[in-house]
Amino acid sequence: MTTEPSTVYEPSSDTHTPLGTLHSEAARDHLWMHFTRHSVFEDHGEGGLGHSVPIITRGEGHKIWDDRGNEYIDGLAGLFVVQVGHGREELAEAAAKQAKELAFFPLWSYAHPRAIELAERLAAGAPGDLNRVFFTTGGGEAVETAWKLAKQYYKLTGKPTKHKVISRAVAYHGTPQGALSITGIPAAKEMFEPLVPGAFKVPNTNHYRAPEHLRDDEKAFGRWAADRIAEAIEFEGPDTVAAVFLEPVQNSGGCFPPPPGYFERVREICDEYDVLLVSDEVICSFGRIGSMFACDDFNYVPDIITCAKGMTSGYSPIGAMIASDRLFEPFKKGTTYFPHGYTFGGHPVSAAVAMANLDIFEREGLNQHVMDNAPKFRDTLERLLDLPIVGDVRGAGYFYGIELVKDKNTRETFNDDECERLLRGYLSKALFDAGLYCRADDRGDPVIQLAPPLIIGQPEFDDIESRLRSVLKDAEKHL
Ligand SMILES: Cc1ncc(COP(=O)(O)O)c(C=O)c1O
């Protein structure tokens, strides 16, 4: 399960490390890239493909540049992260100011002003009584934290057997072993089994691949998909299930928005069985769909929100688990505490950057900008539906998946070999060559994922569409 652009790429001859090595060679020899098939960078003689590692050196707004000076549209905001765009000096300055004042202090029995201010601001922006913020350094840790809290909460409140979790097929929730158990992508998990036991999967909300009898009725499909959660709770035993982890719009598999009524029904089910609803908003929060927290975009109030990525627009790492007052209540008493933490959770520099980032959101009205422009983005991408290979365009806000199909009428998808030739053999490189950094992904059916910085508008939507069109119109020739 690799998702990297395996691009044929000539190294730049003039960028070197301090030790005098070409950056591309030092990358090949020393850097272990994430979810990356390294053979493509090895020499031909070693069985490799001899490709050079793509090196991105600079960003400004929605554009990035590589080490040869080539310009690209950042169609994925790095990795669903850079909401306010690249090159914002005020975020760099906020980081420098905080590093000078207090570079580091942990949140272990002590606090520092920026973590306090950020916790208060997140609580103010979160729905309902989600008022308690536990900081992490990223999304997977936030998911891990949420599962641990769910287990401890039920132990403290007289339901000690409630510990299992339910999540959806093909969903990605991170790589720590608990979060990986919650993840629904077998290829990401098989090398690390046995994982944390107690994680069960239900169908996702891929309407394009819904059971035939539900394809024409989105509401009925939503009801059907939500009821699979009730069924799983019944199968496992309500006394054993602690939480349901769902993204507002599921990323992996290619952007599955919730059908109408889905979250309303999920909330009912969670209340009925006393199971916590965790809204995993590592991608969807901070304006990606249009609101600060995406549960507001779909009108539900979870018990826990997990978030990360866009909180600082990536200028410094941070994540958070935001829990309801009810969940914190047992921790206010006696000797009880949450035996969990991270040295760098809520790092002062990251917290300061997050505050400055949220200032930009407010000053520039970024959430409103997304709400106003999302329908135009969708309309622009939907023009691609005239291409035979484009089966579906779906998503919400500034977050879209374009599913590629072999046969549009039957919705037949590609087999593994075809996917390999199409995504890795052609699309990743061709898109990059066309000046569009985005992601061709086959963790579910093959999709192109788009999640650009939130600052773009119609001219950039058109530009993205025309680059995609130029690449996709030739795609069939490469099967
Ligand atoms: C929904 C969701 N949860 C969790 C994670 C893990 O976040 P991180 O990579 O920051 O650990 C991701 C990462 O993409 C994600 O999309």
XYZ file of C-alpha atoms and ligand atoms in Angstrom:
495
model
C 0.000 0.000 0.000
C 2.151 2.829 -1.227
C 0.784 6.190 -2.207
C 3.895 8.054 -3.199
C 4.451 9.650 -6.579
C 6.880 7.161 -8.141
C 8.087 9.708 -10.571
C 10.983 9.566 -12.986
C 12.837 12.605 -11.915
C 16.231 13.934 -12.848
C 18.218 15.094 -9.826
C 19.210 18.691 -9.579
C 22.965 18.954 -9.942
C 23.471 21.902 -7.667
C 21.741 21.285 -4.380
C 23.967 19.637 -1.835
C 23.872 18.708 1.858
C 26.374 20.362 4.242
C 28.458 17.181 3.826
C 28.675 17.796 0.095
C 26.343 15.015 -1.110
C 23.661 15.635 -3.728
C 20.383 15.981 -1.847
C 18.780 13.341 -4.039
C 21.570 10.865 -3.297
C 21.546 11.532 0.439
C 17.754 11.101 0.375
C 18.101 7.757 -1.387
C 20.836 6.565 0.961
C 19.693 7.879 4.343
C 16.111 9.073 4.415
C 13.388 6.507 5.146
C 10.289 7.926 3.537
C 6.845 7.121 4.871
C 4.580 4.626 3.098
C 7.150 4.655 0.299
C 8.359 1.904 -1.975
C 12.091 2.610 -1.882
C 13.024 0.212 -4.675
C 12.038 2.864 -7.215
C 14.989 4.964 -6.064
C 17.557 2.179 -6.210
C 19.868 1.776 -9.204
C 18.728 -0.304 -12.161
C 21.456 -2.858 -11.491
C 20.064 -3.504 -8.017
C 16.601 -4.248 -9.417
C 15.466 -0.689 -8.830
C 14.029 1.840 -11.255
C 16.701 4.463 -10.763
C 14.217 7.260 -10.096
C 15.360 10.287 -8.196
C 13.587 11.367 -5.004
C 11.338 14.370 -5.702
C 12.489 17.194 -3.439
C 10.202 20.107 -2.668
C 12.125 23.147 -1.563
C 9.743 26.091 -1.354
C 6.101 27.126 -1.068
C 4.116 30.296 -1.566
C 0.322 30.454 -1.363
C -1.088 27.438 -3.211
C 2.150 26.811 -5.133
C 5.221 24.728 -4.376
C 8.575 24.429 -6.157
C 11.020 21.563 -6.479
C 14.823 21.656 -6.344
C 15.001 22.258 -10.098
C 12.765 25.308 -9.896
C 9.683 23.586 -11.351
C 6.397 25.017 -10.117
C 3.405 22.922 -9.018
C -0.094 23.560 -7.721
C -0.265 22.087 -4.234
C -3.521 20.204 -4.812
C -3.299 18.363 -1.504
C -2.193 21.143 0.878
C 0.878 19.006 1.577
C -1.132 16.217 3.160
C -4.505 17.864 3.917
C -2.607 20.316 6.125
C -1.649 23.731 4.718
C -5.059 25.422 5.012
C -3.860 29.053 4.889
C -1.302 28.377 2.163
C 2.483 28.360 2.153
C 4.865 31.190 2.994
C 2.930 33.011 5.716
C 5.524 35.104 7.476
C 3.327 35.842 10.452
C 3.206 32.130 11.329
C 6.992 31.911 11.165
C 7.178 35.010 13.343
C 4.718 33.585 15.888
C 6.929 30.498 16.144
C 10.112 32.555 16.555
C 8.531 34.830 19.165
C 7.351 31.862 21.228
C 10.693 30.039 20.930
C 12.427 33.126 22.295
C 9.955 33.511 25.158
C 9.538 29.846 26.188
C 10.705 27.237 23.701
C 9.544 24.238 25.624
C 7.643 23.168 28.643
C 5.528 20.024 29.048
C 1.883 19.810 30.075
C 2.699 17.271 32.765
C 1.187 18.912 35.889
C 2.257 22.341 34.586
C 0.739 24.562 31.939
C 1.968 27.350 29.687
C -0.013 30.320 28.372
C -0.287 29.308 24.709
C -1.662 25.805 25.486
C -4.196 27.367 27.866
C -5.271 29.950 25.296
C -5.501 27.388 22.511
C -7.495 24.953 24.681
C -9.953 27.714 25.503
C -10.245 28.707 21.837
C -10.801 25.151 20.622
C -13.394 24.559 23.345
C -15.177 27.761 22.300
C -15.243 26.577 18.688
C -16.312 23.008 19.444
C -20.015 22.140 19.602
C -22.030 21.167 22.673
C -20.095 20.725 25.898
C -16.857 19.572 24.289
C -14.795 21.715 26.587
C -11.762 19.678 27.581
C -8.707 19.595 25.334
C -5.922 17.010 25.558
C -3.017 17.941 23.268
C -0.938 15.485 21.248
C 1.651 15.959 18.516
C -0.496 14.643 15.665
C -3.643 12.857 14.518
C -2.790 9.226 15.233
C -1.924 10.095 18.824
C -5.240 11.923 19.160
C -7.093 8.793 17.974
C -5.020 6.625 20.307
C -5.816 9.001 23.168
C -9.541 8.892 22.420
C -9.669 5.090 22.574
C -7.733 5.056 25.844
C -10.030 7.686 27.323
C -13.121 5.726 26.250
C -11.788 2.606 27.969
C -10.870 4.410 31.169
C -14.088 6.411 31.267
C -16.188 3.255 31.274
C -13.931 1.628 33.875
C -14.430 4.640 36.113
C -18.190 4.761 35.636
C -19.082 1.180 36.463
C -19.061 -0.369 32.975
C -15.571 -1.929 32.941
C -16.294 -4.405 30.134
C -16.930 -1.657 27.580
C -13.669 -1.456 25.632
C -14.284 -2.356 21.965
C -14.439 0.100 19.084
C -16.237 0.200 15.762
C -15.041 2.020 12.649
C -15.566 1.789 8.898
C -14.096 -0.255 6.080
C -11.183 1.412 4.253
C -11.029 4.277 6.789
C -7.591 5.520 7.880
C -7.191 6.575 11.502
C -3.400 6.565 11.961
C -0.490 4.242 12.613
C 0.048 3.830 16.399
C -1.037 0.257 17.096
C -4.371 1.209 18.673
C -5.187 3.693 15.926
C -4.036 1.112 13.374
C -6.501 -1.408 14.808
C -9.211 1.192 14.234
C -7.941 1.741 10.682
C -9.875 -0.312 8.126
C -7.180 -0.892 5.496
C -5.943 -4.512 5.657
C -2.753 -3.769 3.669
C -1.675 -1.167 6.238
C -2.150 -3.622 9.087
C -1.116 -7.103 8.013
C 2.603 -6.703 8.769
C 1.868 -5.629 12.326
C -0.658 -8.217 13.413
C -1.589 -9.065 16.053
C -2.750 -5.538 16.733
C -4.755 -4.222 19.676
C -7.779 -6.530 19.898
C -11.354 -5.305 20.005
C -11.683 -3.219 16.830
C -14.546 -4.098 14.460
C -15.496 -2.763 11.041
C -18.782 -1.772 9.418
C -19.523 -0.602 5.836
C -18.579 2.951 4.895
C -20.760 5.509 3.120
C -19.473 5.059 -0.425
C -22.728 5.836 -2.189
C -21.234 5.151 -5.627
C -20.621 1.548 -4.500
C -23.804 1.222 -2.431
C -25.792 -2.019 -2.673
C -27.778 -1.851 -5.933
C -31.198 -1.492 -4.282
C -30.031 1.582 -2.318
C -28.275 3.512 -5.080
C -31.259 5.669 -5.990
C -32.163 6.583 -2.439
C -29.371 8.307 -0.517
C -31.420 8.627 2.634
C -32.241 4.917 2.696
C -28.565 4.166 2.050
C -27.606 6.390 5.003
C -30.091 4.623 7.243
C -28.817 1.246 6.071
C -25.151 2.190 6.669
C -25.866 3.646 10.127
C -27.884 0.587 11.106
C -24.843 -1.602 10.401
C -23.282 0.127 13.435
C -26.229 -0.890 15.624
C -25.934 -4.397 14.236
C -22.205 -4.584 15.057
C -22.877 -3.332 18.601
C -25.518 -6.039 18.989
C -23.196 -8.716 17.556
C -20.369 -7.766 19.917
C -22.598 -7.097 22.897
C -23.494 -3.539 23.940
C -21.781 -4.130 27.287
C -18.458 -4.530 25.496
C -18.506 -1.619 23.031
C -17.015 1.716 24.119
C -16.804 3.911 21.014
C -17.518 4.419 17.325
C -14.830 6.270 15.316
C -16.059 8.027 12.168
C -14.702 10.784 9.952
C -17.288 13.415 8.959
C -16.174 12.821 5.338
C -14.152 9.625 5.047
C -10.917 10.270 3.194
C -9.486 6.876 2.385
C -11.362 5.304 -0.513
C -11.872 8.769 -1.969
C -14.071 11.188 -0.045
C -17.299 9.633 1.184
C -19.593 12.350 2.528
C -22.298 11.174 4.925
C -25.658 10.527 3.255
C -28.529 12.653 4.585
C -29.655 11.470 8.014
C -26.603 9.266 8.558
C -25.090 11.055 11.538
C -28.500 11.743 13.051
C -29.125 7.993 13.113
C -25.570 7.224 14.346
C -26.058 9.659 17.231
C -29.335 7.911 18.140
C -27.628 4.525 18.067
C -24.735 5.707 20.231
C -27.149 7.194 22.769
C -29.296 4.072 22.794
C -26.356 1.763 23.516
C -24.279 4.205 25.603
C -21.406 4.158 23.111
C -19.188 7.227 22.578
C -19.247 8.883 19.174
C -15.746 9.990 18.168
C -15.627 12.411 15.244
C -12.180 11.884 13.732
C -11.610 15.291 12.176
C -7.880 15.033 11.631
C -8.553 16.059 8.023
C -12.031 17.586 8.122
C -11.686 20.256 10.823
C -10.277 23.784 10.448
C -12.287 24.800 7.427
C -11.654 21.806 5.178
C -15.413 21.320 4.847
C -16.321 24.913 5.761
C -16.707 25.007 9.546
C -14.093 25.010 12.268
C -15.266 21.523 13.219
C -16.891 19.451 10.510
C -19.477 17.888 12.826
C -21.093 21.344 12.588
C -21.220 20.987 8.801
C -23.298 17.842 9.245
C -25.259 18.841 12.360
C -24.172 16.315 14.934
C -22.546 16.638 18.316
C -19.993 13.925 19.042
C -18.631 12.999 22.466
C -15.051 13.428 21.312
C -13.363 15.235 18.421
C -9.878 14.264 17.284
C -8.060 16.867 15.198
C -4.566 17.867 14.052
C -3.255 18.794 10.574
C -4.911 22.147 9.774
C -4.729 23.471 13.336
C -1.378 25.095 12.544
C -1.655 24.790 8.744
C 1.425 22.603 9.194
C 3.787 25.361 10.295
C 4.442 23.296 13.434
C 3.020 19.917 14.511
C 0.178 19.507 16.997
C -2.948 17.427 17.508
C -5.762 17.336 20.031
C -8.510 15.238 21.514
C -11.456 17.372 22.604
C -13.756 15.626 25.084
C -17.163 16.480 26.525
C -17.634 17.651 30.111
C -19.301 14.313 30.931
C -16.131 12.419 29.998
C -13.955 14.631 32.173
C -16.255 14.467 35.197
C -14.719 11.319 36.805
C -11.250 12.853 36.477
C -12.166 15.736 38.769
C -12.340 13.464 41.798
C -9.909 12.091 44.377
C -6.766 10.381 43.119
C -8.161 9.631 39.660
C -6.114 10.786 36.677
C -5.538 9.891 33.014
C -2.200 8.002 32.943
C -1.343 9.140 29.436
C 0.719 11.879 27.797
C 3.371 12.966 25.289
C 6.499 15.023 25.942
C 5.762 17.274 22.985
C 1.935 17.302 23.273
C 0.759 20.923 23.146
C 4.279 22.195 22.423
C 4.432 25.957 23.140
C 5.720 26.817 19.671
C 2.990 24.771 17.988
C 0.316 26.216 20.266
C 1.501 29.764 19.467
C 1.454 28.972 15.742
C -2.043 27.487 16.051
C -3.281 30.703 17.693
C -1.770 32.810 14.908
C -3.167 30.421 12.284
C -6.672 30.716 13.728
C -6.263 34.505 13.706
C -5.689 34.280 9.942
C -8.830 32.139 9.569
C -10.867 34.805 11.336
C -9.278 37.827 9.703
C -9.582 36.432 6.173
C -12.945 34.725 6.659
C -11.532 31.448 5.361
C -14.398 29.246 6.504
C -16.918 31.480 4.745
C -14.681 31.506 1.680
C -14.811 27.698 1.591
C -18.582 27.659 2.066
C -19.057 30.218 -0.734
C -16.694 28.549 -3.170
C -17.161 24.825 -2.527
C -20.114 24.519 -4.958
C -17.978 26.157 -7.685
C -15.093 23.798 -6.966
C -17.451 20.835 -7.243
C -19.049 22.119 -10.480
C -15.613 22.642 -11.990
C -14.421 19.145 -11.115
C -17.694 17.637 -12.302
C -16.847 18.803 -15.822
C -14.431 15.873 -15.808
C -17.371 13.475 -15.768
C -17.442 13.739 -19.569
C -14.249 11.628 -19.658
C -14.882 7.881 -19.975
C -12.459 7.048 -17.158
C -14.066 9.338 -14.573
C -16.781 7.389 -12.766
C -17.568 9.650 -9.850
C -16.659 13.049 -8.413
C -17.533 13.315 -4.728
C -16.674 15.214 -1.610
C -17.516 18.381 0.270
C -15.915 21.744 0.990
C -12.379 21.826 -0.404
C -12.061 18.052 -0.267
C -12.793 15.865 -3.309
C -12.172 12.394 -4.635
C -12.361 11.486 -8.318
C -12.968 7.775 -8.803
C -11.556 6.203 -11.942
C -13.366 3.293 -13.572
C -12.782 0.859 -16.388
C -16.382 0.906 -17.507
C -18.567 3.822 -16.612
C -21.850 2.052 -17.352
C -21.202 -0.978 -15.183
C -18.942 0.905 -12.688
C -16.401 -1.883 -13.180
C -13.150 -1.030 -11.436
C -9.553 -1.925 -12.339
C -7.818 -5.103 -11.217
C -4.578 -4.945 -9.194
C -2.274 -5.041 -12.239
C -4.251 -2.358 -14.030
C -4.225 -0.192 -10.904
C -0.485 -0.587 -10.671
C 0.008 0.438 -14.316
C -2.533 3.225 -14.147
C -1.670 4.838 -10.809
C 2.035 4.174 -10.386
C 3.005 3.571 -13.984
C 1.255 6.606 -15.379
C -0.933 8.922 -13.316
C 1.361 9.879 -10.436
C 4.148 10.892 -12.754
C 1.916 12.444 -15.387
C 0.066 14.600 -12.849
C 3.325 15.767 -11.321
C 4.750 16.470 -14.783
C 1.600 18.461 -15.533
C 2.405 20.635 -12.525
C -0.210 19.258 -10.159
C 0.804 17.746 -6.836
C -2.082 15.574 -5.637
C -2.541 11.955 -4.780
C -3.490 8.926 -6.839
C -4.618 6.408 -4.251
C -5.772 2.794 -4.384
C -6.416 1.969 -0.760
C -10.001 1.418 -1.927
C -11.013 1.733 -5.581
C -8.591 3.987 -7.516
C -9.136 7.678 -6.874
C -7.418 11.004 -7.293
C -7.607 13.014 -4.095
C -7.752 16.788 -3.959
C -7.586 18.985 -0.857
C -5.917 22.278 -1.823
C -5.165 25.206 0.486
C -8.391 26.983 1.447
C -7.331 30.274 -0.117
C -7.923 29.363 -3.780
C -10.858 30.302 -6.008
C -12.268 29.851 -9.510
C -9.087 30.582 -11.536
C -7.222 27.887 -9.591
C -10.187 25.457 -9.795
C -10.071 25.883 -13.594
C -6.328 25.372 -13.630
C -6.608 22.156 -11.578
C -9.399 20.876 -13.837
C -7.483 21.510 -17.039
C -4.331 19.812 -15.731
C -6.372 16.818 -14.591
C -8.163 16.698 -17.943
C -4.949 16.750 -19.931
C -3.649 13.767 -17.954
C -6.863 11.761 -17.616
C -7.813 11.937 -21.275
C -4.756 9.843 -22.111
C -5.046 7.495 -19.139
C -6.683 4.580 -20.945
C -3.719 4.273 -23.298
C -1.586 3.348 -20.298
C -3.543 0.356 -19.032
C -8.793 10.693 9.723
C -7.378 10.556 10.162
N -7.098 10.158 11.405
C -5.837 10.042 11.853
C -4.771 10.313 11.027
C -3.359 10.180 11.535
O -2.784 11.423 11.698
P -1.181 11.584 11.826
O -0.597 11.197 10.509
O -1.010 13.027 12.181
O -0.764 10.676 12.951
C -5.009 10.737 9.722
C -3.883 11.046 8.816
O -4.032 11.317 7.662
C -6.331 10.855 9.276
O -6.610 11.238 8.018
